[in-house]
Short mmCIF file of C-alpha atoms in Angstrom, two decimals:
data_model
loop_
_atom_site.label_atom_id
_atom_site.label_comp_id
_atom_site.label_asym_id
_atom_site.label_seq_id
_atom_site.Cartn_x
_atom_site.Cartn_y
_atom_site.Cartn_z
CA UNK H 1 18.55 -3.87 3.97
CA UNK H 2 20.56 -6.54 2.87
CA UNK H 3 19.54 -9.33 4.51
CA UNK H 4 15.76 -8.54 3.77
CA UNK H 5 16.84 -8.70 0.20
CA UNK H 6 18.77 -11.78 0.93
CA UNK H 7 15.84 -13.56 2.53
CA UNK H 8 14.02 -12.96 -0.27
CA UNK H 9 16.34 -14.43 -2.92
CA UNK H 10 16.59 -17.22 -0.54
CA UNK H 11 12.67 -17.73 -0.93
CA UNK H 12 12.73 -17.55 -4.41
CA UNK H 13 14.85 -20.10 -4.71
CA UNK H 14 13.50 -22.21 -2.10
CA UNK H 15 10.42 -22.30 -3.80
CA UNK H 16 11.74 -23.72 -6.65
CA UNK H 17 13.87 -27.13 -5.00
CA UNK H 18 15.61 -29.08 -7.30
CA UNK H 19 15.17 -32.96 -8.15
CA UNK H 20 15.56 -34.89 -5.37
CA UNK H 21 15.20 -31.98 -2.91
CA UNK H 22 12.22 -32.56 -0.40
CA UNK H 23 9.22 -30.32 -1.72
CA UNK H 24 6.80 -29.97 1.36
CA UNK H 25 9.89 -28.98 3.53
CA UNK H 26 11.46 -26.34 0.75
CA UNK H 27 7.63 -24.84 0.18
CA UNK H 28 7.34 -24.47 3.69
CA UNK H 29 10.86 -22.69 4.18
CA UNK H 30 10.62 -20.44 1.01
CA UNK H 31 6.99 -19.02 2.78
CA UNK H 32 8.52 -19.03 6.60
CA UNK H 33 11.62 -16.75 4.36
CA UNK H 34 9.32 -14.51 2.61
CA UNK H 35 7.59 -13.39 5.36
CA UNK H 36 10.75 -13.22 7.50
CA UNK H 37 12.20 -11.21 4.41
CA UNK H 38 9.39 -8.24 4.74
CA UNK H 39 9.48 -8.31 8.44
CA UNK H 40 13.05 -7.47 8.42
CA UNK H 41 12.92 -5.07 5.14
CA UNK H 42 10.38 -3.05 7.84
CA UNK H 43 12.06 -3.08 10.74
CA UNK H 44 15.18 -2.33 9.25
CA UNK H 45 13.47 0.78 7.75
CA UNK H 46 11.82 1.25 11.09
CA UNK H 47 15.31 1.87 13.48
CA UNK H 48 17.16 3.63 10.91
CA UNK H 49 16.74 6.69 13.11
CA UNK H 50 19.30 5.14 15.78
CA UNK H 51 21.91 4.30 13.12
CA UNK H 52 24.70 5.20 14.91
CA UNK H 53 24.27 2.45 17.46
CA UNK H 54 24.28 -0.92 16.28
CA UNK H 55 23.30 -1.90 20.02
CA UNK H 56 20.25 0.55 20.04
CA UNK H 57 19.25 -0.83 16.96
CA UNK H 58 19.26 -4.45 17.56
CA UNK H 59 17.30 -3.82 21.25
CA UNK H 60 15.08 -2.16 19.43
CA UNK H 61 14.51 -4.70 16.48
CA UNK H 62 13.56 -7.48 19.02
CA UNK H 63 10.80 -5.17 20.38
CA UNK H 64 8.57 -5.41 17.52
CA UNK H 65 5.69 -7.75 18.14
CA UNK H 66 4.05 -10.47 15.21
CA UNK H 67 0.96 -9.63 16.80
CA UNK H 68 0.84 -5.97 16.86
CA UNK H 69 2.21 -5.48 13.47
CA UNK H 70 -0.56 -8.30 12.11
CA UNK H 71 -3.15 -5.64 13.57
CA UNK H 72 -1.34 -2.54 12.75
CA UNK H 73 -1.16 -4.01 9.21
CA UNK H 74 -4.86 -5.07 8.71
CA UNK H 75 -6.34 -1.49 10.03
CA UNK H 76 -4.26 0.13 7.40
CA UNK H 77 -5.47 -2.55 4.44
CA UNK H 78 -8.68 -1.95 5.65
CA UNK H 79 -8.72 1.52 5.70
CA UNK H 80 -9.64 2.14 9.65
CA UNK H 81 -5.86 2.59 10.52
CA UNK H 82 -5.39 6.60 12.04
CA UNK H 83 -1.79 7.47 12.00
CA UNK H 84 -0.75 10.32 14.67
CA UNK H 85 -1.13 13.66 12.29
CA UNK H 86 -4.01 15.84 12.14
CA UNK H 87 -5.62 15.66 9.43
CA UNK H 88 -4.82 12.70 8.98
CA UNK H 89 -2.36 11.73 5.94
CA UNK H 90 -4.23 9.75 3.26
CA UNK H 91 -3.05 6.18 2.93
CA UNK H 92 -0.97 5.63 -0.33
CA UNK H 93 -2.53 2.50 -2.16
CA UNK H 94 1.37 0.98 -2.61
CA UNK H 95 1.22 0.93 1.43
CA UNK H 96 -1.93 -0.69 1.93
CA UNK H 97 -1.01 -3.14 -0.71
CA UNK H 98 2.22 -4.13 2.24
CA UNK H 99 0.17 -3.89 4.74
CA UNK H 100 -1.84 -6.68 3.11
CA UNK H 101 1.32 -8.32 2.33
CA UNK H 102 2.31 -8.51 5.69
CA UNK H 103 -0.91 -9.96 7.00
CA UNK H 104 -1.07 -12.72 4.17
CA UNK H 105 2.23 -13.53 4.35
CA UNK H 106 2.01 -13.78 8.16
CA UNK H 107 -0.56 -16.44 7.67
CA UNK H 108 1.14 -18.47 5.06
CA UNK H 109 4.12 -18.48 7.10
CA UNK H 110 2.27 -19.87 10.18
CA UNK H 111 0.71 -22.72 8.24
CA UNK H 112 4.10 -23.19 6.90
CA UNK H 113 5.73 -23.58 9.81
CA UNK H 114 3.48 -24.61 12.29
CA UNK H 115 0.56 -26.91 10.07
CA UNK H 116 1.91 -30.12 9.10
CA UNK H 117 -1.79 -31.10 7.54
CA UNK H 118 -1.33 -28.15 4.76
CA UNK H 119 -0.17 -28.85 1.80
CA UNK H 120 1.96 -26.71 -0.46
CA UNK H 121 1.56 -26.69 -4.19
CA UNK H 122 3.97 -24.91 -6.99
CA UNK H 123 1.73 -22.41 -7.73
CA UNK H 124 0.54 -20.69 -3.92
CA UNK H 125 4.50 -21.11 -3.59
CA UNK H 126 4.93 -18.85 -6.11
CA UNK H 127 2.52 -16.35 -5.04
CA UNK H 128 3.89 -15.65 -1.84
CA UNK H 129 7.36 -14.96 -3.48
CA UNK H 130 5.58 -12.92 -5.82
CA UNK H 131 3.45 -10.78 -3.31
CA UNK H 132 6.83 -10.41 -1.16
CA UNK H 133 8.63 -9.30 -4.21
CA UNK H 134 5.87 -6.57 -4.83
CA UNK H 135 5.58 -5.58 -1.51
CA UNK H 136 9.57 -4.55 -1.46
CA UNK H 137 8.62 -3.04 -4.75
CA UNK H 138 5.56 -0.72 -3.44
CA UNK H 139 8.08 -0.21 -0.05
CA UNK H 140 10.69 0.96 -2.11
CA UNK H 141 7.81 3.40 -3.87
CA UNK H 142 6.49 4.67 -0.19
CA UNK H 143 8.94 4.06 2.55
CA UNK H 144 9.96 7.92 2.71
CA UNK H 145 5.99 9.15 2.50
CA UNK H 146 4.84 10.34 5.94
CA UNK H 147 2.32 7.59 6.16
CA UNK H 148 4.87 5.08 5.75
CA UNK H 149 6.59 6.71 8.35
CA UNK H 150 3.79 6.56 10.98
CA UNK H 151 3.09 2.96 9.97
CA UNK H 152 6.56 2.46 10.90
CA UNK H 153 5.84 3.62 14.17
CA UNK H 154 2.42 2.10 14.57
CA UNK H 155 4.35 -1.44 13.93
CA UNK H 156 6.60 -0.91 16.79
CA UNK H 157 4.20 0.65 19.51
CA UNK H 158 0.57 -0.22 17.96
CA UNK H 159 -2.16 1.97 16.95
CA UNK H 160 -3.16 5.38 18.15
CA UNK H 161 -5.41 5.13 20.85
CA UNK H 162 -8.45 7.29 20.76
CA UNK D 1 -16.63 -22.23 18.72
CA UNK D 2 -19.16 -19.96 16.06
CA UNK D 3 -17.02 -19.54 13.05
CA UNK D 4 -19.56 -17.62 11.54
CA UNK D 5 -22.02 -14.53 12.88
CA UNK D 6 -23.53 -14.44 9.56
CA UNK D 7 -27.29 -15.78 8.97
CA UNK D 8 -27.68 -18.84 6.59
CA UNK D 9 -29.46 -16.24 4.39
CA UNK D 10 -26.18 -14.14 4.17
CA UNK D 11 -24.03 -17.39 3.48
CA UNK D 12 -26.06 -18.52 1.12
CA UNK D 13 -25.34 -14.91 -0.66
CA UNK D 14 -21.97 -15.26 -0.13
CA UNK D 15 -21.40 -18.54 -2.08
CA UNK D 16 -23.39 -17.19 -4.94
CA UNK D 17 -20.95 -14.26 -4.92
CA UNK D 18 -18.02 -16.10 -5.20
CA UNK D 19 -19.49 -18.52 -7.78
CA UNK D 20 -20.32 -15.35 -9.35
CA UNK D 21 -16.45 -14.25 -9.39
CA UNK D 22 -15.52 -18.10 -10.52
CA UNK D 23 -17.95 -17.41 -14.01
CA UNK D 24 -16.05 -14.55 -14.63
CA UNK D 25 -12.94 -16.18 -15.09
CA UNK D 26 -14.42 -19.18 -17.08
CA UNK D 27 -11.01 -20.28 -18.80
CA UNK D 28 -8.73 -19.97 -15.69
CA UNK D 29 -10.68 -20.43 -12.79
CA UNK D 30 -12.35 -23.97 -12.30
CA UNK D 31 -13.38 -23.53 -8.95
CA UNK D 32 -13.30 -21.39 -5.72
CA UNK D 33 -13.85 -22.62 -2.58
CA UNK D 34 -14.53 -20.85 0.56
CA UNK D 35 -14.30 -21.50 4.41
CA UNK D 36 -14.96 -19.59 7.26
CA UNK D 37 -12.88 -19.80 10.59
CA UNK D 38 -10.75 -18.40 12.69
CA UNK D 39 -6.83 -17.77 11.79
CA UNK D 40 -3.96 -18.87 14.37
CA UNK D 41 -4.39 -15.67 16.35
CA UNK D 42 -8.09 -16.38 17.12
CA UNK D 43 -9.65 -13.96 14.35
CA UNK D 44 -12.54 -14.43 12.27
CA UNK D 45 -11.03 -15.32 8.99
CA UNK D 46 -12.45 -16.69 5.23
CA UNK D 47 -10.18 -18.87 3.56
CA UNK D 48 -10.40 -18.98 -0.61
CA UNK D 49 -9.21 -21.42 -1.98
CA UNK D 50 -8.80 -20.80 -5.98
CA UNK D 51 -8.31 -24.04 -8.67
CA UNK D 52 -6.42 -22.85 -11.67
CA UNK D 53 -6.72 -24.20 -15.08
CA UNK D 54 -3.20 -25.20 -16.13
CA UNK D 55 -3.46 -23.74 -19.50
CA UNK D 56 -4.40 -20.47 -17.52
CA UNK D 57 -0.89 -20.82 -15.93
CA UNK D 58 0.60 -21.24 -19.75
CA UNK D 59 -1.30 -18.24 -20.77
CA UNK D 60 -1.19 -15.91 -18.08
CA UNK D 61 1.51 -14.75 -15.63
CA UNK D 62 0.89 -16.22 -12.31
CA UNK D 63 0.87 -12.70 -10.27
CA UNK D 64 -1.67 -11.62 -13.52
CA UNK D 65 -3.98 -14.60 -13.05
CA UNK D 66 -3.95 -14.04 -8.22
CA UNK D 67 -4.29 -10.37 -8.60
CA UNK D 68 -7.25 -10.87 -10.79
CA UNK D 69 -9.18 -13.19 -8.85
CA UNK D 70 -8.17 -11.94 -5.90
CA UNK D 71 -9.46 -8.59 -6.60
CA UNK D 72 -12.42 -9.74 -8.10
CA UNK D 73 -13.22 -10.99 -4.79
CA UNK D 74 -12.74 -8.46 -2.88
CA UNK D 75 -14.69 -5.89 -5.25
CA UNK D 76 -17.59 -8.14 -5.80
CA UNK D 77 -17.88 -9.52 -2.19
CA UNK D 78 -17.16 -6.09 -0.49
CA UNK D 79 -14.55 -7.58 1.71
CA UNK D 80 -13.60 -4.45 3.28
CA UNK D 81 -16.58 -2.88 3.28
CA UNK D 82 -19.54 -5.06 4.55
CA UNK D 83 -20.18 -7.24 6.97
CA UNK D 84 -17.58 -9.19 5.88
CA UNK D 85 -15.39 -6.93 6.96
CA UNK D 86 -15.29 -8.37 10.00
CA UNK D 87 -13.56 -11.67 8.47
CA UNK D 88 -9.93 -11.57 7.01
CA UNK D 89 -9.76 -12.84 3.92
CA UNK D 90 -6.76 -15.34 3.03
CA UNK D 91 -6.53 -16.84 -0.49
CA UNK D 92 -4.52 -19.79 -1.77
CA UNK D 93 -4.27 -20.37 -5.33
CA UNK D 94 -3.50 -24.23 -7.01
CA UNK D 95 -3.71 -25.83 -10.34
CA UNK D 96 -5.89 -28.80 -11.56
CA UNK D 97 -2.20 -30.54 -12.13
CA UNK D 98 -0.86 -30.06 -8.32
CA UNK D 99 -3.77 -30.60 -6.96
CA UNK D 100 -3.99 -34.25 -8.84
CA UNK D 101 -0.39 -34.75 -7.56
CA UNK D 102 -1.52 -33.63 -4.02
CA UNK D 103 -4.70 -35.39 -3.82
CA UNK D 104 -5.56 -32.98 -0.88
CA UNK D 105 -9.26 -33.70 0.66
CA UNK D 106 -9.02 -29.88 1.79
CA UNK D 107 -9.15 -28.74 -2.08
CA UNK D 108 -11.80 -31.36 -3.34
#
């Protein structure tokens, strides 16, 4: 997980640019790095299984989809998400709280990268380093629970169908 | 494009709600504004935008001060749990300070 954890020192300190150091452009790069930073924390933890090929791995790390983990995310925060065990496991509160994560900081990082018209102060800055920070935090707390597991899974191929 | 399927009626509930949440945080939170629209993937989506106090930022850890409103909202709005659910809610959070030094029309 290394370079999850390194994206996210990265935002931290992009989000705090020195003198002279253009603000807009180091707000925007801090959020873009945040979001990049849990993406990768989760897919990381998602193709662990294939470990012992580096190849496997990285084919299967391009396959996950902004959209699909967006939705995947926001039907776990909101409670509607079914995972594929009957009954189904209850939702630990630490993994909706990443789901959210992932959703906000999906956002942010579009405006960031994407909306020149939005402006970036200190302060919203620092709340998306913050949220990222507690979202590898509550991972950390989760990320062997079975529910954590199927969200894993759910990011990669999208929800259970019915 | 509709950004909205709620009735004036429910809108006008809406804002009273989140001026509601605003008077509970009376030393930190000078004002919240709200939008509804759609986020860049086409969903229905309501923007908050929060105005922080800067001596609420001296006083209060940041994370302490976003949690709280932001949970406020969601409790007292029902965000997941209404009609609203329908919308995803997105919050940005600014103080009076950076928002003097941004001079952004989309915060006034």
């Amino acid at each position: 997980m290394a370079i999850a954890e390194d994206l996210l020192a990265l935002a931290g300190r992009l989000a705090k640019p020195v003198t002279g150091e253009p603000e807009q452009a180091s707000f925007r790069r801090s959020i873009s790095t945040a979001y990049y930073a849990l993406f990768h924390l989760l897919v990381q933890d998602a193709v662990q299984i294939w470990s012992s090929s580096t190849s496997a791995q990285l084919a299967l790390e391009r396959r996950f989809e902004h959209r699909v983990m967006k939705d995947v995310s926001l039907a776990v925060a909101q409670g509607s998400w079914k995972g594929w065990t009957t009954p189904t496991i209850p939702i630990p509160a630490e993994l909706r709280s990443v789901a959210w994560a992932l959703v906000n900081l999906q956002r942010a990082r579009h405006q960031a990268d994407y909306d020149n018209a939005e402006l970036w102060g200190y302060s919203d800055v620092q709340a998306v380093v913050v949220d990222t920070h507690d979202a590898f935090d509550n991972w950390a707390k989760i990320r062997t629970h079975a529910a954590a597991n199927e969200y894993l899974l759910s990011l990669l191929i999208g929800s259970k169908r019915d | 494009m509709a950004t909205t399927y709620l009735s004036p009626q429910q809108l006008k509930n809406f804002a009273q709600k989140v001026e509601g949440v605003a008077k509970k945080f009376p030393d930190e939170v000078v004002r919240i504004l709200h939008s509804f629209s759609r986020d860049w993937d086409g969903d229905p989506a309501i923007y908050f935008k929060i105005l922080f106090t800067d001596e609420a930022l001296r006083r209060r850890p940041l994370t302490e001060l976003t949690n709280g409103v932001r949970n406020a909202l969601i409790k007292d709005l029902a965000l997941y749990d209404s009609e609203y659910s329908l919308y995803i809610p997105y919050f940005n959070f600014r103080t009076v300070s950076e928002q003097e030094q941004l001079k952004d029309p989309q915060w006034q």
